[in-house]
Coordinates of C-alpha atoms in Angstrom, one line a residue:
Chain L
X1 CA -4.3 -40.8 -1.5
X2 CA -5.2 -39.5 1.4
X3 CA -5.3 -35.6 1.7
X4 CA -6.0 -35.6 5.7
X5 CA -6.0 -38.3 7.9
X6 CA -7.0 -38.3 11.5
X7 CA -6.7 -41.3 13.9
X8 CA -8.2 -41.8 16.9
X9 CA -7.0 -38.0 17.8
X10 CA -7.8 -36.7 21.6
X11 CA -7.6 -32.8 23.1
X12 CA -7.8 -31.7 26.4
X13 CA -7.5 -28.3 27.3
X14 CA -5.3 -27.0 29.9
X15 CA -8.4 -26.2 32.1
X16 CA -9.3 -29.6 31.8
X17 CA -12.3 -29.4 29.1
X18 CA -12.4 -32.3 26.9
X19 CA -12.4 -30.9 23.2
X20 CA -12.2 -33.9 21.4
X21 CA -12.4 -37.5 21.9
X22 CA -11.3 -40.3 19.9
X23 CA -11.8 -38.6 16.7
X24 CA -11.0 -40.5 13.4
X25 CA -11.7 -39.7 9.6
X26 CA -10.1 -39.7 6.5
X27 CA -10.2 -37.0 3.4
X28 CA -9.0 -38.2 0.0
X29 CA -7.5 -35.8 -2.2
X30 CA -9.7 -33.8 -4.1
X31 CA -12.6 -34.2 -2.0
X32 CA -14.9 -31.7 -0.9
X33 CA -15.9 -32.2 2.9
X34 CA -17.9 -30.0 5.2
X35 CA -17.5 -30.3 8.9
X36 CA -20.6 -29.5 10.8
X37 CA -21.5 -29.7 14.7
X38 CA -22.9 -27.4 17.7
X39 CA -21.0 -24.7 19.2
X40 CA -18.1 -25.9 21.3
X41 CA -18.3 -29.3 19.3
X42 CA -13.9 -28.9 18.7
X43 CA -14.5 -27.9 15.1
X44 CA -12.3 -25.1 15.4
X45 CA -9.8 -27.2 17.7
X46 CA -9.9 -29.8 15.0
X47 CA -8.7 -27.1 12.4
X48 CA -5.8 -26.1 14.7
X49 CA -4.4 -29.6 14.3
X50 CA -4.0 -30.0 10.8
X51 CA -1.0 -28.1 10.7
X52 CA 0.2 -28.7 13.7
X53 CA -0.6 -25.4 15.7
X54 CA -2.2 -27.5 18.4
X55 CA -1.2 -30.7 19.4
X56 CA -2.0 -33.4 21.6
X57 CA 0.9 -35.1 23.7
X58 CA -1.5 -38.1 24.0
X59 CA -2.0 -38.6 20.5
X60 CA 1.2 -37.8 18.8
X61 CA 1.0 -38.7 15.1
X62 CA -2.4 -38.8 15.2
X63 CA -3.0 -36.3 12.3
X64 CA -1.3 -36.8 8.7
X65 CA -1.6 -34.5 5.9
X66 CA -0.7 -35.5 2.3
X67 CA 0.6 -38.9 4.0
X68 CA 3.2 -37.4 6.2
X69 CA 2.6 -36.9 10.1
X70 CA 2.2 -33.4 11.1
X71 CA 5.5 -32.5 13.3
X72 CA 4.6 -29.6 15.6
X73 CA 8.5 -28.4 15.4
X74 CA 8.1 -28.1 11.6
X75 CA 4.6 -25.9 11.4
X76 CA 6.6 -23.7 8.9
X77 CA 6.6 -26.3 6.0
X78 CA 2.9 -27.3 6.4
X79 CA 1.5 -23.8 4.4
X80 CA 2.6 -25.5 1.2
X81 CA 0.1 -28.5 1.9
X82 CA -2.5 -26.9 3.8
X83 CA -4.1 -23.4 4.0
X84 CA -6.2 -22.7 7.0
X85 CA -8.6 -19.5 7.1
X86 CA -9.8 -18.8 10.1
X87 CA -13.1 -17.5 11.0
X88 CA -12.3 -14.0 12.5
X89 CA -10.5 -12.3 8.6
X90 CA -8.9 -9.6 11.3
X91 CA -6.7 -11.7 12.6
X92 CA -6.0 -13.1 9.6
X93 CA -5.0 -9.7 7.9
X94 CA -2.2 -8.2 10.2
X95 CA 0.1 -6.8 7.9
X96 CA -0.2 -2.6 7.0
X97 CA -1.1 -3.3 3.3
X98 CA -3.3 -6.4 2.0
X99 CA -0.6 -7.0 -0.5
X100 CA 1.7 -7.4 2.2
X101 CA -0.6 -10.0 4.0
X102 CA -0.8 -11.7 0.6
X103 CA 2.9 -12.1 0.4
X104 CA 3.2 -12.8 3.6
X105 CA 3.2 -17.0 3.3
X106 CA 4.6 -16.8 0.0
X107 CA 7.8 -14.8 1.1
X108 CA 8.2 -17.3 4.2
X109 CA 8.1 -20.0 1.9
X110 CA 11.2 -18.8 0.4
X111 CA 9.8 -17.9 -2.9
X112 CA 11.6 -15.2 -5.2
X113 CA 10.4 -11.9 -6.0
X114 CA 9.0 -12.2 -9.2
X115 CA 7.1 -15.4 -7.7
X116 CA 6.0 -13.7 -4.9
X117 CA 4.4 -10.8 -7.1
X118 CA 3.1 -13.6 -9.8
X119 CA 1.3 -15.1 -6.7
X120 CA 0.0 -12.2 -5.2
X121 CA -1.8 -11.0 -8.2
X122 CA -2.9 -14.4 -9.0
X123 CA -4.7 -14.9 -5.6
X124 CA -6.2 -11.4 -5.7
X125 CA -7.7 -11.9 -9.0
X126 CA -9.1 -15.3 -8.1
X127 CA -11.0 -13.6 -4.8
X128 CA -12.1 -10.7 -7.0
X129 CA -9.9 -8.4 -5.3
X130 CA -7.6 -7.6 -8.1
X131 CA -5.3 -4.0 -7.8
X132 CA -6.3 -3.9 -3.8
X133 CA -2.4 -4.7 -3.1
X134 CA -2.1 -1.3 -1.6
X135 CA -5.8 -1.1 0.3
X136 CA -5.5 -1.2 4.1
X137 CA -6.9 -3.8 5.6
X138 CA -8.7 -2.0 8.2
X139 CA -10.7 0.1 5.7
X140 CA -11.9 -3.3 3.5
X141 CA -15.9 -4.1 4.3
X142 CA -16.7 -7.1 6.0
X143 CA -17.1 -9.4 2.8
X144 CA -13.9 -7.9 1.5
X145 CA -11.9 -9.1 4.3
X146 CA -13.0 -12.5 4.4
X147 CA -12.2 -12.5 0.7
X148 CA -9.3 -11.1 1.2
X149 CA -8.1 -13.9 4.2
X150 CA -9.0 -16.5 1.8
X151 CA -6.3 -14.8 -0.8
X152 CA -3.6 -14.7 1.8
X153 CA -3.8 -18.6 2.0
X154 CA -4.3 -18.8 -1.5
X155 CA -1.3 -17.4 -2.3
X156 CA 0.6 -20.2 -1.0
X157 CA -1.0 -22.4 -3.2
X158 CA -1.7 -25.2 -0.9
X159 CA -3.0 -28.6 -2.0
X160 CA -5.7 -28.1 0.8
X161 CA -7.9 -25.5 2.0
X162 CA -9.4 -25.8 5.3
X163 CA -12.3 -22.8 6.2
X164 CA -13.4 -22.0 9.5
X165 CA -17.1 -20.6 8.8
X166 CA -16.3 -19.0 5.3
X167 CA -20.1 -17.8 5.2
X168 CA -20.8 -16.9 8.7
X169 CA -21.8 -12.7 9.2
X170 CA -22.2 -12.3 5.2
X171 CA -24.6 -10.4 3.3
X172 CA -25.9 -12.5 0.6
X173 CA -23.9 -10.9 -2.0
X174 CA -20.7 -11.4 -0.5
X175 CA -22.0 -14.9 0.9
X176 CA -22.8 -15.7 -2.8
X177 CA -19.1 -14.4 -4.0
X178 CA -17.4 -16.6 -1.2
X179 CA -19.4 -19.8 -2.3
X180 CA -18.7 -19.3 -6.1
X181 CA -14.8 -18.7 -5.3
X182 CA -14.7 -22.0 -3.3
X183 CA -16.8 -23.8 -6.0
X184 CA -14.1 -22.7 -8.2
X185 CA -11.4 -24.1 -6.2
X186 CA -13.0 -27.3 -5.6
X187 CA -13.6 -27.9 -9.2
X188 CA -9.7 -27.3 -9.7
X189 CA -9.1 -30.9 -8.2
X190 CA -8.5 -29.1 -4.6
X191 CA -9.5 -30.7 -1.3
X192 CA -11.6 -28.8 0.6
X193 CA -12.8 -28.9 4.2
X194 CA -15.0 -26.5 5.4
X195 CA -16.2 -25.9 9.1
X196 CA -20.0 -24.2 8.6
X197 CA -22.9 -23.9 10.2
X198 CA -24.5 -22.7 7.1
X199 CA -26.5 -26.2 6.0
X200 CA -27.9 -24.4 3.0
X201 CA -24.5 -23.5 1.6
X202 CA -23.3 -27.2 2.2
X203 CA -24.9 -29.0 -0.8
X204 CA -23.2 -26.5 -3.3
X205 CA -19.8 -27.2 -1.7
X206 CA -19.5 -30.7 -0.4
X207 CA -20.6 -33.9 -1.6
X208 CA -19.2 -35.5 2.1
X209 CA -20.6 -34.2 5.3
X210 CA -18.6 -35.4 8.9
X211 CA -20.7 -34.5 12.1
X212 CA -18.6 -34.0 14.5
X213 CA -19.5 -33.3 18.6
X214 CA -16.3 -33.9 20.3
X215 CA -16.1 -37.0 18.5
X216 CA -17.0 -38.0 15.1
X217 CA -21.0 -39.0 15.2
X218 CA -21.9 -39.4 11.5
X219 CA -19.6 -39.2 8.6
X220 CA -21.1 -39.9 4.8
X221 CA -22.5 -38.3 1.5
X222 CA -24.2 -35.0 2.0
X223 CA -27.6 -36.3 1.4
X224 CA -27.6 -39.5 3.8
X225 CA -26.3 -37.3 6.5
X226 CA -29.2 -34.3 5.7
X227 CA -31.6 -37.5 5.6
X228 CA -31.3 -38.0 9.3
X229 CA -32.9 -35.5 10.5
X230 CA -33.5 -36.8 14.0
X231 CA -29.6 -37.3 14.8
X232 CA -29.2 -33.4 13.5
X233 CA -32.0 -31.8 15.4
X234 CA -30.9 -33.8 18.4
X235 CA -27.1 -32.2 18.7
X236 CA -29.0 -28.8 17.7
X237 CA -28.2 -28.8 13.8
X238 CA -30.7 -28.0 11.0
X239 CA -31.4 -29.6 7.4
X240 CA -31.5 -27.2 4.4
X241 CA -34.5 -24.8 3.9
X242 CA -35.3 -26.3 0.5
X243 CA -35.3 -29.9 1.9
X244 CA -37.9 -28.6 4.5
X245 CA -40.1 -27.4 2.0
X246 CA -40.2 -30.5 -0.4
X247 CA -41.1 -32.4 3.0
X248 CA -43.9 -30.1 3.4
X249 CA -44.8 -30.5 -0.5
X250 CA -44.5 -34.4 0.2
X251 CA -47.6 -33.8 3.2
X252 CA -49.6 -32.5 -0.2
X253 CA -48.8 -35.2 -2.0
X254 CA -46.0 -34.4 -3.9
X255 CA -44.2 -37.5 -5.3
X256 CA -40.7 -37.3 -3.9
X257 CA -38.3 -40.2 -2.7
X258 CA -35.1 -38.5 -2.4
X259 CA -35.5 -34.9 -1.3
X260 CA -33.6 -32.4 -2.9
X261 CA -30.7 -30.0 -0.6
X262 CA -30.2 -27.4 -3.1
X263 CA -32.0 -24.9 -5.8
X264 CA -30.3 -27.1 -8.4
X265 CA -31.7 -30.5 -7.0
X266 CA -35.0 -28.8 -6.6
X267 CA -35.7 -27.5 -10.0
X268 CA -34.6 -31.1 -11.3
X269 CA -36.5 -32.7 -8.9
X270 CA -39.6 -30.8 -10.4
X271 CA -38.8 -30.9 -13.9
X272 CA -38.2 -34.7 -13.8
X273 CA -42.0 -34.5 -11.9
X274 CA -43.5 -32.7 -14.2
X275 CA -42.0 -34.8 -16.8
X276 CA -43.5 -38.0 -15.6
X277 CA -46.9 -36.5 -14.9
X278 CA -47.5 -35.0 -18.4
X279 CA -46.5 -31.7 -17.4
X280 CA -48.0 -31.3 -14.1
X281 CA -47.7 -31.6 -10.7
X282 CA -50.6 -32.8 -8.2
X283 CA -50.9 -31.6 -5.2
X284 CA -54.0 -32.0 -2.9
X285 CA -55.0 -32.1 1.1
X286 CA -56.2 -35.3 2.3
X287 CA -57.2 -36.0 6.1
X288 CA -53.5 -36.8 6.9
X289 CA -52.1 -33.4 5.7
X290 CA -52.1 -31.4 8.4
X291 CA -50.9 -33.8 10.9
X292 CA -48.1 -34.4 8.9
X293 CA -47.3 -30.9 8.4
X294 CA -47.5 -30.1 12.1
X295 CA -45.0 -33.5 12.4
X296 CA -42.6 -32.3 9.8
X297 CA -42.4 -28.4 11.4
X298 CA -42.1 -29.4 15.0
X299 CA -39.1 -32.1 13.7
X300 CA -37.1 -28.8 13.0
X301 CA -38.7 -26.7 15.5
X302 CA -38.1 -29.1 18.4
X303 CA -35.6 -26.8 20.3
X304 CA -37.8 -23.8 20.4
X305 CA -40.6 -25.8 21.5
X306 CA -38.9 -27.0 24.6
X307 CA -38.3 -23.3 25.7
X308 CA -41.8 -21.8 25.1
Chain V
X1 CA -12.0 6.0 6.3
X2 CA -8.5 7.4 7.2
X3 CA -6.7 7.0 10.1
X4 CA -5.6 10.3 11.9
X5 CA -2.0 9.5 12.0
X6 CA -2.7 9.4 8.2
X7 CA -4.7 12.9 7.8
X8 CA -2.5 14.6 6.0
X9 CA -0.1 12.1 4.0
X10 CA -2.5 12.1 0.8
X11 CA -1.4 16.1 0.2
X12 CA 1.2 17.0 -2.4
X13 CA 4.2 18.7 -1.5
X14 CA 7.9 18.3 -1.9
X15 CA 8.3 17.1 1.7
X16 CA 5.9 14.1 0.7
X17 CA 7.4 13.3 -2.5
X18 CA 10.9 12.9 -0.4
X19 CA 12.0 9.7 -0.2
X20 CA 10.5 8.3 3.0
X21 CA 14.0 6.5 4.2
X22 CA 16.0 9.7 3.5
X23 CA 13.1 11.9 5.0
X24 CA 13.2 10.1 8.1
X25 CA 17.1 9.9 8.3
X26 CA 17.1 13.8 7.3
X27 CA 14.5 15.3 9.7
X28 CA 16.0 12.8 12.8
X29 CA 19.2 14.3 12.1
X30 CA 17.8 17.3 12.7
X31 CA 16.0 16.8 15.8
X32 CA 19.2 15.4 17.5
X33 CA 21.4 18.2 16.2
X34 CA 18.6 20.7 17.8
X35 CA 18.5 18.7 20.9
X36 CA 22.5 19.0 21.5
X37 CA 22.1 23.0 21.0
X38 CA 22.5 25.5 24.1
X39 CA 22.5 28.8 22.2
X40 CA 18.9 30.4 22.4
X41 CA 19.3 32.6 19.1
X42 CA 20.4 29.2 17.4
X43 CA 17.3 27.4 18.5
X44 CA 14.9 30.3 17.4
X45 CA 16.6 30.0 14.1
X46 CA 16.3 26.1 14.2
X47 CA 12.4 26.9 15.2
X48 CA 11.8 29.2 12.1
X49 CA 13.6 26.3 10.1
X50 CA 10.9 23.8 11.5
X51 CA 8.2 26.2 10.6
X52 CA 9.2 26.6 6.9
X53 CA 9.7 22.7 6.6
X54 CA 6.0 22.6 8.1
X55 CA 4.7 25.4 5.7
X56 CA 6.3 23.7 2.8
X57 CA 4.7 20.4 3.9
X58 CA 1.3 22.1 4.1
X59 CA -0.2 20.6 6.8
X60 CA -2.3 23.1 8.5
X61 CA -0.6 24.6 11.3
X62 CA -4.0 24.2 13.4
X63 CA -3.4 20.8 13.2
X64 CA 0.0 20.8 14.8
X65 CA -0.9 23.4 17.3
X66 CA -3.5 21.4 18.8
X67 CA -1.1 18.6 19.4
X68 CA 1.7 20.8 20.0
X69 CA -0.6 22.1 23.4
X70 CA -0.2 19.2 25.1
X71 CA 3.4 19.4 24.7
X72 CA 3.4 22.7 26.3
X73 CA 1.4 21.8 29.2
X74 CA 4.2 19.1 30.0
X75 CA 7.1 21.8 29.4
X76 CA 5.0 24.6 31.1
X77 CA 6.7 23.7 34.6
X78 CA 10.2 24.0 33.3
X79 CA 9.2 27.8 32.7
X80 CA 8.1 28.3 36.0
X81 CA 10.4 25.8 37.8
X82 CA 14.1 26.7 36.5
X83 CA 14.5 30.5 36.9
X84 CA 14.4 29.2 40.1
X85 CA 16.5 26.1 40.5
X86 CA 19.5 26.7 37.9
X87 CA 22.6 26.7 39.9
X88 CA 24.4 30.2 40.6
X89 CA 24.1 33.3 42.4
X90 CA 20.2 34.1 42.9
X91 CA 18.2 37.0 44.3
X92 CA 16.5 36.2 47.4
X93 CA 12.6 37.0 46.7
X94 CA 11.3 34.8 49.9
X95 CA 11.9 32.8 52.9
X96 CA 9.7 30.1 54.1
X97 CA 11.1 28.8 57.0
X98 CA 14.5 26.9 56.3
X99 CA 13.7 27.4 52.6
X100 CA 14.5 30.2 50.7
X101 CA 13.1 31.2 47.1
X102 CA 15.9 32.5 44.8
X103 CA 15.5 33.7 41.5
X104 CA 19.0 33.3 39.1
X105 CA 18.2 36.1 36.9
X106 CA 17.6 36.4 33.1
X107 CA 20.0 33.8 31.9
X108 CA 18.2 31.4 33.5
X109 CA 15.2 32.6 32.3
X110 CA 16.8 32.5 28.7
X111 CA 17.7 28.7 29.6
X112 CA 14.1 27.5 30.5
X113 CA 12.8 29.3 27.1
X114 CA 15.6 27.5 25.3
X115 CA 14.1 24.1 26.6
X116 CA 10.5 24.8 26.1
X117 CA 11.4 26.0 22.1
X118 CA 13.6 23.1 21.8
X119 CA 10.8 20.8 22.7
X120 CA 8.4 22.1 20.6
X121 CA 10.7 22.5 17.8
X122 CA 11.5 18.4 18.2
X123 CA 7.8 17.8 18.4
X124 CA 6.9 19.7 15.4
X125 CA 9.6 18.1 13.2
X126 CA 7.9 15.0 13.8
X127 CA 4.9 15.8 11.7
X128 CA 6.7 16.9 8.3
X129 CA 8.7 13.2 9.1
X130 CA 5.7 10.8 9.8
X131 CA 2.9 12.9 8.7
X132 CA 3.9 13.3 5.3
X133 CA 3.9 9.7 4.0
X134 CA 1.3 7.1 5.1
X135 CA 2.4 4.8 8.4
X136 CA 2.6 1.5 6.3
X137 CA 5.5 3.4 4.2
X138 CA 7.0 5.0 6.7
X139 CA 7.2 1.3 8.3
X140 CA 8.5 0.0 5.3
X141 CA 11.2 2.5 5.0
X142 CA 12.3 1.6 8.8
X143 CA 12.5 -1.5 7.6
X144 CA 14.5 -0.9 4.3
X145 CA 17.0 1.3 6.7
X146 CA 17.6 -2.1 8.8
X147 CA 15.6 -0.8 11.7
X148 CA 15.8 -4.2 13.8
X149 CA 13.1 -6.4 12.7
X150 CA 11.3 -6.9 15.9
X151 CA 10.7 -3.3 16.5
X152 CA 9.4 -3.1 12.8
X153 CA 6.9 -5.9 13.6
X154 CA 5.7 -4.4 17.1
X155 CA 5.1 -0.8 15.0
X156 CA 3.6 -2.6 12.0
X157 CA 1.2 -4.6 14.4
X158 CA 0.4 -1.5 16.6
X159 CA -0.7 0.3 13.7
X160 CA -2.7 -2.4 12.1
X161 CA -4.3 -3.4 15.7
X162 CA -4.7 0.3 17.4
X163 CA -8.0 0.7 15.0
X164 CA -9.6 -2.8 15.7
X165 CA -8.7 -2.0 19.6
X166 CA -10.3 1.8 19.4
X167 CA -13.1 0.1 17.8
X168 CA -13.7 -2.4 20.4
X169 CA -13.5 0.3 23.0
X170 CA -15.8 2.6 21.0
X171 CA -18.6 -0.5 20.7
X172 CA -18.1 -0.9 24.8
X173 CA -18.7 2.3 25.3
X174 CA -21.7 2.3 23.1
X175 CA -22.9 -0.6 24.8
X176 CA -22.4 1.0 28.1
X177 CA -24.4 4.2 27.2
X178 CA -27.4 2.5 25.8
X179 CA -27.6 1.0 29.5
X180 CA -27.5 4.2 31.1
X181 CA -23.9 4.8 31.8
X182 CA -23.1 8.4 32.2
X183 CA -19.5 9.4 32.4
X184 CA -18.8 11.5 35.7
X185 CA -16.0 12.6 38.0
X186 CA -16.8 9.5 40.4
X187 CA -15.4 6.4 41.6
X188 CA -18.4 4.5 39.7
X189 CA -17.6 6.2 36.3
X190 CA -13.6 4.9 37.0
X191 CA -14.3 1.4 38.3
X192 CA -16.6 0.9 35.3
X193 CA -13.9 1.9 32.9
X194 CA -11.5 0.4 34.4
X195 CA -13.2 -3.1 33.9
X196 CA -13.9 -2.4 30.4
X197 CA -10.3 -1.6 29.8
X198 CA -9.5 -4.3 31.3
X199 CA -12.0 -6.5 29.4
X200 CA -10.2 -4.8 26.3
X201 CA -7.1 -6.2 27.7
X202 CA -8.5 -9.7 27.8
X203 CA -9.9 -9.8 24.3
X204 CA -6.6 -8.1 23.0
X205 CA -4.7 -11.0 24.7
X206 CA -7.0 -13.0 22.9
X207 CA -6.8 -11.7 19.6
X208 CA -2.9 -12.0 19.7
X209 CA -2.9 -15.5 20.0
X210 CA -5.4 -15.9 17.4
X211 CA -2.9 -13.5 14.9
X212 CA -0.1 -15.1 16.2
X213 CA -2.0 -18.6 14.7
X214 CA -2.8 -17.2 11.9
X215 CA 1.4 -15.8 11.5
X216 CA 2.1 -19.8 12.4
X217 CA -0.4 -21.1 9.6
X218 CA 1.3 -19.1 7.2
X219 CA 4.9 -20.1 8.0
X220 CA 6.0 -17.2 10.1
X221 CA 9.0 -18.1 12.0
X222 CA 10.3 -15.2 13.8
X223 CA 10.9 -12.3 10.9
X224 CA 8.2 -10.4 8.9
X225 CA 9.8 -9.4 5.6
X226 CA 7.4 -7.1 3.2
X227 CA 8.2 -6.3 -0.7
X228 CA 9.0 -2.9 -0.8
X229 CA 10.5 -0.7 -3.7
X230 CA 12.2 2.7 -3.0
X231 CA 13.9 4.6 -5.9
X232 CA 15.8 7.8 -5.1
X233 CA 15.5 10.7 -7.4
X234 CA 18.0 14.0 -7.6
X235 CA 14.9 15.9 -5.5
X236 CA 15.2 13.5 -2.9
X237 CA 19.1 14.2 -2.1
X238 CA 18.6 17.7 -2.8
X239 CA 16.2 18.0 0.0
X240 CA 18.3 15.7 2.3
X241 CA 21.0 18.1 1.3
X242 CA 19.1 21.2 2.7
X243 CA 17.8 19.5 5.8
X244 CA 21.3 17.9 6.9
X245 CA 23.0 20.9 5.8
X246 CA 21.2 22.8 8.2
X247 CA 21.5 20.5 11.4
X248 CA 25.4 20.3 10.4
X249 CA 25.2 24.3 9.8
X250 CA 23.9 24.9 13.6
X251 CA 26.3 22.5 14.9
X252 CA 29.4 24.5 13.1
X253 CA 27.7 27.8 14.1
X254 CA 28.2 26.2 17.8
X255 CA 31.5 25.1 17.3
X256 CA 32.7 28.4 15.8
X257 CA 31.0 30.2 18.8
X258 CA 33.0 28.6 21.1
X259 CA 36.3 29.0 19.3
X260 CA 35.4 32.8 19.2
X261 CA 34.5 32.8 22.7
X262 CA 38.2 31.1 23.9

């Protein structure tokens, strides 16, 4: 059953700027998808279409959530199906106390008091903020705010979770904690759509990547999308650092058909290579090594060089 | 980090422990009762009662005095103007062409002093009323008292975002200072700060829009409800009886005085 279906969605801002053009894709229930694209590609605009906050008069019924088309007049019914976490946590935490913020959604869903309290407790526990009900949002740290914003959506127990830049501007510890929370959500079989520039986090969170630049440029399994480096670099995107390192290792003669995207992938790849090489990995410098390294590096730094 | 409005909300005193709903109602009743007074002795008695309340609440007088000073500056003109403008026969002090300056006697001075004390007492009472509970709890108390939901939302959002905006303005000021801007009494300072404030308005408008989107994403359809539990204890009623009792007492005293006068 499809969780999100978008069919030929167009959206133009009131000033005439085209934000989305013929966007179409489908996400199955239980899938984890990363939506990537350069700044101004329409990612956040697309996100606001998923629960009907933004809607295009020319593309009525273009967006379907859990097989039902999104009706802008029934936005208040959407939180049960899809929870959206915005990029700026301060926009999500608008009540005097964190407990009120987490309870806001469930109260609007018309749940009884005991159920609201249970959901507040569970959601805060899920994001590692148990006992923070009486904390004032503006006293929380950046990482805590981001997790708190997630809790305000998790308390509505949505089937689909859509997040805008969940790991942006976080310190490494907070980033790791957030990735772990999202992984747990994914393991529960929920549908996850993550807008991100953090390409290093994608292999851990998403098995599929959609590249958006006003329209869908590419859509496929994570490793396939990242193997098309040329396309990604052309629209100003990057590939995971691990992948870049293994491409450099290839120039030193490291045998690797499919470049790993994450640390886990790298460990697996190294182990397999060493097992097949009698416990050793053979690297060497040959006549094409340096030219290979230069071409691999220039591939990723094409933008920087243009400006130099 | 504790916001200034909540600086003394964490102290422990009978006023702090008083149920916030009864506290707001009782002290508001007292303020209205004082505003209706036109008897200097009773006004002074009310001021003493307010000082006792502040003393019990353990909010430092220096903190209150620092804020009352601005109120005093605001009501100071009454002290100067009223003795010369209250209706009645007066002593002519000077003539400025067709304008005559009359002094209306000691009664008009009393009247001016009374107005000033009434104003200072009322503002002083605000501190034990809202300074002894955290603002979020006071907002919940107001919600529980069935204050119109729109007003509760406005208060809650003001309390939540005033810090975000003041922080934004502080960052803007730092950015100005780091680029050589110096505050002074000149047009350049005024225009620069006006532009910064204008930008802040635009930013707050945009943020308001984003917050509204977030609220709608969480099922908002016009009403904000929070969960809260207030329980009333005998001590709460005792405080209420004392404060409301005093508010009624001063009105009875006025009524009794009027009866005696006739």
